[in-house]
Coordinates of N, CA, C and O in Angstrom, one line a residue:
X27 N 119.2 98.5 -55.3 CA 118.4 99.4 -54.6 C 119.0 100.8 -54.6 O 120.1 101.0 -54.0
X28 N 118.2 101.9 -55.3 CA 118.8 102.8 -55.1 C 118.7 103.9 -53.5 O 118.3 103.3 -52.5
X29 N 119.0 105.1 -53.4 CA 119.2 105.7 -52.0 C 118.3 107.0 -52.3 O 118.5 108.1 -51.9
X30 N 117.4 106.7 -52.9 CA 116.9 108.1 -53.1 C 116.1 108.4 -51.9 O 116.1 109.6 -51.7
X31 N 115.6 108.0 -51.4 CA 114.7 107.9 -50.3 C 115.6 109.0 -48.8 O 115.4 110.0 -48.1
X32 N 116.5 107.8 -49.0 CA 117.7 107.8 -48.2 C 118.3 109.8 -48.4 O 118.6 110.5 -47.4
X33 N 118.1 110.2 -50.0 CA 118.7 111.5 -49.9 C 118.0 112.2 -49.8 O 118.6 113.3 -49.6
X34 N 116.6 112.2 -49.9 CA 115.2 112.7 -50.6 C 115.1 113.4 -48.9 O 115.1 114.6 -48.6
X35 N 115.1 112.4 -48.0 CA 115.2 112.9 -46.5 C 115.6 113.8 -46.1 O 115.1 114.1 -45.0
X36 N 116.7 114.5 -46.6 CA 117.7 115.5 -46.3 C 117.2 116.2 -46.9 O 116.4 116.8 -46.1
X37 N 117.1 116.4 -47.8 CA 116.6 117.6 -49.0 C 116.0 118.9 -48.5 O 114.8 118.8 -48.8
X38 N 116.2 120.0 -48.0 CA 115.3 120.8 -48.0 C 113.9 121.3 -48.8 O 112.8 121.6 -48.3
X39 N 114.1 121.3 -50.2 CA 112.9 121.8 -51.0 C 112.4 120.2 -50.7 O 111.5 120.1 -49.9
X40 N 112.8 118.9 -51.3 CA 112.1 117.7 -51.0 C 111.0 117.9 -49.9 O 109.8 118.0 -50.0
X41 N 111.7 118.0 -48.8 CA 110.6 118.2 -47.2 C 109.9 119.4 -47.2 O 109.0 119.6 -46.4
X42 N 110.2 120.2 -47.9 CA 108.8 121.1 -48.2 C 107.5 121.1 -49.4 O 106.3 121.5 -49.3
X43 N 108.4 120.3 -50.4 CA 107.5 119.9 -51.5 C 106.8 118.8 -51.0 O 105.6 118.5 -51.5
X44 N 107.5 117.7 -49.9 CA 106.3 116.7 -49.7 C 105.0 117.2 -48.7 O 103.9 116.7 -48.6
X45 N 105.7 118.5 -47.8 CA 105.1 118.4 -46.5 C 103.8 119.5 -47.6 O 102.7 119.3 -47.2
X46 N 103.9 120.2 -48.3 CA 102.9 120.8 -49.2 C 102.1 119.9 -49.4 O 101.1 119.8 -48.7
X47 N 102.6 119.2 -50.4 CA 102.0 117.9 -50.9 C 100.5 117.1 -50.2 O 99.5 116.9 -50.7
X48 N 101.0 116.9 -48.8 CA 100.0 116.6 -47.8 C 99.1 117.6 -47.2 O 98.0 117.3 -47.0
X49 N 99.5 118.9 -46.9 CA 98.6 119.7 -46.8 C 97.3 119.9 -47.5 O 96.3 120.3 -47.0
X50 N 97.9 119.6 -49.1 CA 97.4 120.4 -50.1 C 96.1 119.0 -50.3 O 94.9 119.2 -50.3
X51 N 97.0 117.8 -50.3 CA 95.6 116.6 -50.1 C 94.4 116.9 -49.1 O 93.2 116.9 -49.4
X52 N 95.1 117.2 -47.7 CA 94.1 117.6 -47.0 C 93.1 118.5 -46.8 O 92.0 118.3 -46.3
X53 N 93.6 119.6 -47.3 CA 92.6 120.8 -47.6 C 91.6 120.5 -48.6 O 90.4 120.7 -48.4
X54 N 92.4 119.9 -50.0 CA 91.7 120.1 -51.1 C 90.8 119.1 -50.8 O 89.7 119.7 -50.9
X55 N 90.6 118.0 -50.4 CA 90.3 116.8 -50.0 C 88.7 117.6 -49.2 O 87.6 117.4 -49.6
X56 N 89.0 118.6 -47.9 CA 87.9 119.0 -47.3 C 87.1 120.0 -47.9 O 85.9 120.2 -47.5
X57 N 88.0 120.8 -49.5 CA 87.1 122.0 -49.9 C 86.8 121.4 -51.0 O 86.4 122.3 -51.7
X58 N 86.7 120.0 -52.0 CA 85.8 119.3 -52.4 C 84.7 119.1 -52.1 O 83.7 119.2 -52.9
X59 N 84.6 118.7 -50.4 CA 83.7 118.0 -49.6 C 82.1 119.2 -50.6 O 81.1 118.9 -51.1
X60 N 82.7 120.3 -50.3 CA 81.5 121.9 -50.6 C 81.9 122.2 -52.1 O 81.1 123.0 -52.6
X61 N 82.7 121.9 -52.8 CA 82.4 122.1 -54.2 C 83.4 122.8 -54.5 O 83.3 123.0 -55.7
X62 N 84.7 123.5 -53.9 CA 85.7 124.3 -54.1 C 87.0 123.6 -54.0 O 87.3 122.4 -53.6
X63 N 87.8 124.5 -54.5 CA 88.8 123.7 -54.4 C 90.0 124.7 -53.3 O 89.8 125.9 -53.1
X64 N 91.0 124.0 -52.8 CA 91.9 125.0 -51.9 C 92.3 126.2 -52.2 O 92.4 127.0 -51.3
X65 N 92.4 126.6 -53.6 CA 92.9 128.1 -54.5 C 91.9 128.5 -53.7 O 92.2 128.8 -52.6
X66 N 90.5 128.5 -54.1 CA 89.3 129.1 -53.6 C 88.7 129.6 -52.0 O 88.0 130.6 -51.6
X67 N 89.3 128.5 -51.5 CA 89.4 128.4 -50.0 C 90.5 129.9 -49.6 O 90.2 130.9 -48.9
X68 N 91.6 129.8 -50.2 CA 92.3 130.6 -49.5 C 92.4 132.5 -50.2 O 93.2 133.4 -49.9
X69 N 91.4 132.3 -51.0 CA 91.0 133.6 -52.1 C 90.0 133.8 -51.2 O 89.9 134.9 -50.7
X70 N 89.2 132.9 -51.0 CA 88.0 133.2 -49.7 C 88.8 133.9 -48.1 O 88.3 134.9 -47.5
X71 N 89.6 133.4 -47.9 CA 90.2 134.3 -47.1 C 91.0 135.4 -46.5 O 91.3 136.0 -45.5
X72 N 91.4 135.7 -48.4 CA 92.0 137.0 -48.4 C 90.7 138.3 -48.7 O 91.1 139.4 -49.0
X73 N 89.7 138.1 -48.7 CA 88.8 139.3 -49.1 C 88.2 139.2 -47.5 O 87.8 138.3 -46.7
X74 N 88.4 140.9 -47.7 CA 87.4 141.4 -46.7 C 85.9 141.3 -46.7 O 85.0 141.5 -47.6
X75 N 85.9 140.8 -45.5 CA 84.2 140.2 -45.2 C 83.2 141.2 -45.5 O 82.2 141.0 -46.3
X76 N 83.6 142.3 -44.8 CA 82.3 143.6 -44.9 C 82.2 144.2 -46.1 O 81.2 144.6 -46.7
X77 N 83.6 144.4 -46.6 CA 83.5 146.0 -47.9 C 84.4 145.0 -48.9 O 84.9 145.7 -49.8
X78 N 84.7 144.0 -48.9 CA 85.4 143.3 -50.7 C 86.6 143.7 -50.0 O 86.7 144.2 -48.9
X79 N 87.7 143.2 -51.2 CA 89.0 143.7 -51.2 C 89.0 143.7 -53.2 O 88.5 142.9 -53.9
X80 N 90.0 145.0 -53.5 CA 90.2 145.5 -54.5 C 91.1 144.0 -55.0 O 92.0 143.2 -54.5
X81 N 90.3 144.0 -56.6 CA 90.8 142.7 -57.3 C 92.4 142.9 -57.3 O 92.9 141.8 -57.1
X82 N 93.1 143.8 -57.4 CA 94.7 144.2 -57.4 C 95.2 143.6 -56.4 O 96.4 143.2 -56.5
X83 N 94.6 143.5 -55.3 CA 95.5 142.8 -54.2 C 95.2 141.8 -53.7 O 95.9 141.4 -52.7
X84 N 94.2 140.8 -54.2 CA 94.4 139.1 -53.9 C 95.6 138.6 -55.1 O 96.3 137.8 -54.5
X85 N 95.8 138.7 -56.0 CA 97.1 137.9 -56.1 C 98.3 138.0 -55.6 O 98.9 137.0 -55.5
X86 N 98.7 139.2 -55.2 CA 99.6 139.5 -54.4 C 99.9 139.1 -52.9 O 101.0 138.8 -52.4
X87 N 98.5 139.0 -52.4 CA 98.8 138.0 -51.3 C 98.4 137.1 -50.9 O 97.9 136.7 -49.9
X88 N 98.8 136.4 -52.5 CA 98.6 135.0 -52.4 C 99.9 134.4 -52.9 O 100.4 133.3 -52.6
X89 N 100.6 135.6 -53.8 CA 101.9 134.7 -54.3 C 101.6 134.3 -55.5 O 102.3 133.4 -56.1
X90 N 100.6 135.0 -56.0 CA 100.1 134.3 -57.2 C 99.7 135.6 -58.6 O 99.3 136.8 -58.5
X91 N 100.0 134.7 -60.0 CA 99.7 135.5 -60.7 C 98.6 135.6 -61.7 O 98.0 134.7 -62.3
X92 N 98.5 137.0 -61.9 CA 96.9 137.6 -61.8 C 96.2 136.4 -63.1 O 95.0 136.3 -63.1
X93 N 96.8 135.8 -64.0 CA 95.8 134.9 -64.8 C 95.2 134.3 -64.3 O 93.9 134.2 -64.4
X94 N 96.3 133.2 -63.3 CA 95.2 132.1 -62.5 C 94.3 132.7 -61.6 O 93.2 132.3 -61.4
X95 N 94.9 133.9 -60.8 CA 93.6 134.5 -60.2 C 92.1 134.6 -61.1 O 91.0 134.2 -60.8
X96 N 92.6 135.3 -62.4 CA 91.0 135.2 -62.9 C 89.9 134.1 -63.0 O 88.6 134.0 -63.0
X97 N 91.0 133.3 -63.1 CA 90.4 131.8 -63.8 C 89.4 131.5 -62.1 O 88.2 131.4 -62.0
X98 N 90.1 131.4 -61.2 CA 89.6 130.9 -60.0 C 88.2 132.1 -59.6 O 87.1 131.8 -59.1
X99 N 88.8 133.5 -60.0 CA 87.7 134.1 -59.3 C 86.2 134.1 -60.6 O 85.2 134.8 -60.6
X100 N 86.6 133.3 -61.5 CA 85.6 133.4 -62.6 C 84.8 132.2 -62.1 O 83.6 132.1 -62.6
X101 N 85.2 131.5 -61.3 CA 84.8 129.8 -61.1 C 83.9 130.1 -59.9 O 82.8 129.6 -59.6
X102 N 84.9 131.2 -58.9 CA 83.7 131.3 -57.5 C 82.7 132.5 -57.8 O 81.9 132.8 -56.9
X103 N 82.7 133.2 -59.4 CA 81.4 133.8 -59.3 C 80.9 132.9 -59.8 O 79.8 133.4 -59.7
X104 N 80.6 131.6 -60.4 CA 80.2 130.8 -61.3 C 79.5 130.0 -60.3 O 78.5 129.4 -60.7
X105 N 80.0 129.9 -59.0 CA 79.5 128.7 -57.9 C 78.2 129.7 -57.0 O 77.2 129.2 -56.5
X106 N 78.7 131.3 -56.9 CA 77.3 132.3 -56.3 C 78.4 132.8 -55.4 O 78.0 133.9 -55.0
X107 N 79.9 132.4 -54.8 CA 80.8 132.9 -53.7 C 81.1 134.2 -53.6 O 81.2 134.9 -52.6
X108 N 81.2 134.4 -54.7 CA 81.7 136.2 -54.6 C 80.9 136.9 -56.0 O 80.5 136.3 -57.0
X109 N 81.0 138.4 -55.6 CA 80.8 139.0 -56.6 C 81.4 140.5 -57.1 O 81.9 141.2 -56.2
X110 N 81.4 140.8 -58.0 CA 82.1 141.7 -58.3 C 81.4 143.4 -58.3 O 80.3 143.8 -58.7
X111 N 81.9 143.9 -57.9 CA 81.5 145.7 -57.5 C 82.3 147.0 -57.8 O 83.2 147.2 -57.0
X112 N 82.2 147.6 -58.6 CA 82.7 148.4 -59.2 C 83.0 149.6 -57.8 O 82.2 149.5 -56.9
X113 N 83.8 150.4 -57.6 CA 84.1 151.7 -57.1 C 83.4 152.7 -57.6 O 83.7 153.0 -58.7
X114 N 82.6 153.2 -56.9 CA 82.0 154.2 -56.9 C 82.8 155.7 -57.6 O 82.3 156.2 -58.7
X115 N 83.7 156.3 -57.0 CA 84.4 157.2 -57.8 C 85.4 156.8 -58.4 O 85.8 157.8 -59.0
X116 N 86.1 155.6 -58.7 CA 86.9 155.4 -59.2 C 86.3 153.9 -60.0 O 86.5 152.9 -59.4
X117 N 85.4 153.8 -61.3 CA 85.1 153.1 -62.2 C 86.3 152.0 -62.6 O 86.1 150.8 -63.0
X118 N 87.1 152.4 -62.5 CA 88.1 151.6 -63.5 C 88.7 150.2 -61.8 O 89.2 149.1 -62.1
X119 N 88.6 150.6 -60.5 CA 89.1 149.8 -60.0 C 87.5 148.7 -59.2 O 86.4 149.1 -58.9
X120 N 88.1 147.5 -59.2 CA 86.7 147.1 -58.9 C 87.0 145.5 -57.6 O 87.6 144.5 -57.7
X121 N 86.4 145.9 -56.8 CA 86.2 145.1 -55.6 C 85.6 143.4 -55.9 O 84.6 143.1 -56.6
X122 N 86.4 142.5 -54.9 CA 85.7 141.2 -55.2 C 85.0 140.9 -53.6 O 85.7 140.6 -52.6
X123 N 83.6 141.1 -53.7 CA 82.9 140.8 -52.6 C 82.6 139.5 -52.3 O 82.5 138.8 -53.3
X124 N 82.3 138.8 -51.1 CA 81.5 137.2 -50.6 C 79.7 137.2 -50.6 O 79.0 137.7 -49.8
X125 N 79.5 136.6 -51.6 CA 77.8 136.9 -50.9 C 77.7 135.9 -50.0 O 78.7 135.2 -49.8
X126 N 76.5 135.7 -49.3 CA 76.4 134.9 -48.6 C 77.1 133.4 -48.3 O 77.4 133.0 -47.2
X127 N 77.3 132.7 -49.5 CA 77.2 131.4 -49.4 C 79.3 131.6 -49.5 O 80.2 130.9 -49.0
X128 N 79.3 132.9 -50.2 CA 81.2 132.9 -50.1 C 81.2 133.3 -48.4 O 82.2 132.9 -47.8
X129 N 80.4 133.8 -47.8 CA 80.9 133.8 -46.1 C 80.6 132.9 -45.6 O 80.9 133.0 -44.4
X130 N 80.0 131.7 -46.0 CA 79.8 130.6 -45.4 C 81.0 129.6 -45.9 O 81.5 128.8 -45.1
X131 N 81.4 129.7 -47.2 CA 82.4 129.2 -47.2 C 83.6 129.4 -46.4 O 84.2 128.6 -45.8
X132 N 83.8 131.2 -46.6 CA 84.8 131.6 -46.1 C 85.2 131.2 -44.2 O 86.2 130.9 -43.5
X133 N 84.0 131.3 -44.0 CA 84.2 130.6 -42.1 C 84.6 129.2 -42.0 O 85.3 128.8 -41.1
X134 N 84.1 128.5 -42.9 CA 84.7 126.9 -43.1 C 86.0 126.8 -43.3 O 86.8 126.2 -42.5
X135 N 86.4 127.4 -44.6 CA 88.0 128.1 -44.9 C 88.7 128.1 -43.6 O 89.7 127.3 -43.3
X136 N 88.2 129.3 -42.5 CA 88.7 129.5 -41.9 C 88.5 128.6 -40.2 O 89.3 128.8 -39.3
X137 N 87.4 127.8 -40.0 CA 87.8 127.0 -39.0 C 88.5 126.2 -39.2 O 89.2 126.0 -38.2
X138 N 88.7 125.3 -40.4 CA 89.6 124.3 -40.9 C 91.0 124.7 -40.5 O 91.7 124.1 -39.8
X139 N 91.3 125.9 -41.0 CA 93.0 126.4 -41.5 C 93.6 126.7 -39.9 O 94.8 126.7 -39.7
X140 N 92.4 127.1 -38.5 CA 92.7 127.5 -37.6 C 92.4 126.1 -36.9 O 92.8 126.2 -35.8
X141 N 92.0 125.1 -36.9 CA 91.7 123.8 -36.1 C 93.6 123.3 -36.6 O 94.6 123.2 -35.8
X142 N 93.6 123.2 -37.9 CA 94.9 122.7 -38.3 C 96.0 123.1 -37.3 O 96.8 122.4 -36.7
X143 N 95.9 125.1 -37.3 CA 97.1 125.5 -36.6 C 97.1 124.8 -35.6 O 98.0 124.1 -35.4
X144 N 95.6 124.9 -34.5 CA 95.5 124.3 -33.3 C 96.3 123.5 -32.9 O 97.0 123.7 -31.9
X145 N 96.4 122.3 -33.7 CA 96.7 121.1 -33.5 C 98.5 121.2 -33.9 O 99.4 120.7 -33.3
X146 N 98.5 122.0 -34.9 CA 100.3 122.1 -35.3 C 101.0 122.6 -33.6 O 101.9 122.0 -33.0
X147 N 100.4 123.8 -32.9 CA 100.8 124.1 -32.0 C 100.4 123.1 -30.8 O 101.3 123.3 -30.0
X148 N 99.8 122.5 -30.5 CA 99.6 121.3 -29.3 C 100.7 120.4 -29.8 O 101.6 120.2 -29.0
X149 N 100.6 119.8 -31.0 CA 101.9 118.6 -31.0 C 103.3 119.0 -31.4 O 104.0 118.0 -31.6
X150 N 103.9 120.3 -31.6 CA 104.8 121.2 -32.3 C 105.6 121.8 -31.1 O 105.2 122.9 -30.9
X151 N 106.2 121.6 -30.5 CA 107.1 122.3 -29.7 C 107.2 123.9 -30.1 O 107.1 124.3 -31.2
X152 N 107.3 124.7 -28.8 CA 107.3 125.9 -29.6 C 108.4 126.5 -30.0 O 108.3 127.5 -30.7
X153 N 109.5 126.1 -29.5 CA 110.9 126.3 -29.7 C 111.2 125.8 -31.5 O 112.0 126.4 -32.2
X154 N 110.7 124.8 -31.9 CA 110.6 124.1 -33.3 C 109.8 124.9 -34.5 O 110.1 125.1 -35.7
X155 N 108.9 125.2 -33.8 CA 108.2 126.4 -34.3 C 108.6 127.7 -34.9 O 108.3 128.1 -36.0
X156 N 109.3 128.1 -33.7 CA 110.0 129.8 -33.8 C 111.1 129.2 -35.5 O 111.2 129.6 -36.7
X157 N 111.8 127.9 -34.5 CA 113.1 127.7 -35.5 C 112.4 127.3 -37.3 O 113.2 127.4 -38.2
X158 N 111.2 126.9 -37.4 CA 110.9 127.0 -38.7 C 110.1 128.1 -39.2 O 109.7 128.1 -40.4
X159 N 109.8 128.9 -38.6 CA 109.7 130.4 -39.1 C 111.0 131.2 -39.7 O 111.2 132.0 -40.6
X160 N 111.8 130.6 -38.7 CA 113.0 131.5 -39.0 C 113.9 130.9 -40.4 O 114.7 131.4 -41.2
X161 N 113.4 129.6 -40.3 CA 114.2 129.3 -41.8 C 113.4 129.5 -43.0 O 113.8 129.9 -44.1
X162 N 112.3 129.3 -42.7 CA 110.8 129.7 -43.9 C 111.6 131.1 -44.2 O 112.3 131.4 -45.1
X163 N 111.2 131.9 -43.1 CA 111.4 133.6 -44.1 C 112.8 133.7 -44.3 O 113.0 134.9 -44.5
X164 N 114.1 133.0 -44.3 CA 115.1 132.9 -45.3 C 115.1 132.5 -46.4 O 116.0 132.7 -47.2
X165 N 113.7 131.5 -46.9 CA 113.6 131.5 -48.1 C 113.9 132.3 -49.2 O 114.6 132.2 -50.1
X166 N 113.0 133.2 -48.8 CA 113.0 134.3 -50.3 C 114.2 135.0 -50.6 O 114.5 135.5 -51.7
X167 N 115.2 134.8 -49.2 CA 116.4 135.6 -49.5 C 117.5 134.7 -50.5 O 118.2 135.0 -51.5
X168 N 117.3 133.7 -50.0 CA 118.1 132.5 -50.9 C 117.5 132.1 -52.0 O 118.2 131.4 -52.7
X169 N 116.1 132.2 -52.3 CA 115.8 132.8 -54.0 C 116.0 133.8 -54.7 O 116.1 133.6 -55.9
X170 N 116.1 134.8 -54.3 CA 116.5 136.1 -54.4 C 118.2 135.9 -55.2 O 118.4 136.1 -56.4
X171 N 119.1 135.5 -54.2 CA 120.4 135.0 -54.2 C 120.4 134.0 -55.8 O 121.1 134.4 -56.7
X172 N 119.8 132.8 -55.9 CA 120.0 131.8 -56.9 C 119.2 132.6 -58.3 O 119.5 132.5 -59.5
X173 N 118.4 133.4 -57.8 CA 117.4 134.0 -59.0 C 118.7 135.0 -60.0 O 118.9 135.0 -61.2
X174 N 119.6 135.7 -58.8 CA 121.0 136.9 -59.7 C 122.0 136.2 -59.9 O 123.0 136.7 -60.4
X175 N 121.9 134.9 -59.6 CA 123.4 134.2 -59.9 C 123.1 133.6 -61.5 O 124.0 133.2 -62.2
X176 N 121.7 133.6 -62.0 CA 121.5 132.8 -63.1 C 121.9 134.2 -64.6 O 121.8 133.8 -65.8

């Protein structure tokens, strides 16, 4: 019998790649339920509701890069979710808007993602809380770090 289990436990990326893992079942699992998938879900909640947000800054705050952005935002105009709108004085930059059925998604998106927090904070100590914020956003510094050592 081996111990992997046993080391797997400890692991930091381990316990974040599993604890993903389940999230990612859960969401994708509920943004099936309507025909989308979680990418979609959370591209739905980076655009502004009233006036679009300029296509340049959803991959950015998503962490993501701009190919698979296309591919996804080609899929939610393909479903009726969003649509695309050119700038008025400035042609060349162009906005991704929600039509109706992307703001109906987008509220579902977002009671799901906010029932979840709900509940993280009722069963989450908030002292556990603070201290996994504070190791999350050392992440990037300690990629940053392994990224110049290579």
């Amino acid at each position: 019998m081996d111990n992997y289990e046993k080391i797997a436990e400890g692991v930091v990326v381990n316990r974040i790649r599993s604890s993903w893992i389940e999230l990612y079942k859960l969401y994708n699992d509920q943004a099936a339920e309507k025909g989308v998938s979680l990418s979609m879900a959370f591209v739905l909640l980076t655009i502004n509701e009233n006036f679009g947000t300029p296509v340049t800054k959803i991959a950015p705050r998503m962490s993501m890069e701009p190919n698979s952005l296309s591919r996804i935002l080609k899929a939610m105009e393909k479903k009726g979710a969003i649509y695309k709108r050119k700038d008025k004085s400035d042609k060349r930059k162009v906005y991704i808007c929600l039509t109706d059925y992307g703001l109906e998604l987008r509220d579902l998106a977002a009671q799901r993602l906010f029932s979840f927090e709900k509940a993280i904070h009722e069963n989450v100590d908030s002292k556990d809380i603070e201290a996994f914020f504070r190791v999350m956003n050392k992440i990037p510094f300690v990629v940053d770090v392994i990224k110049n050592k290579v």
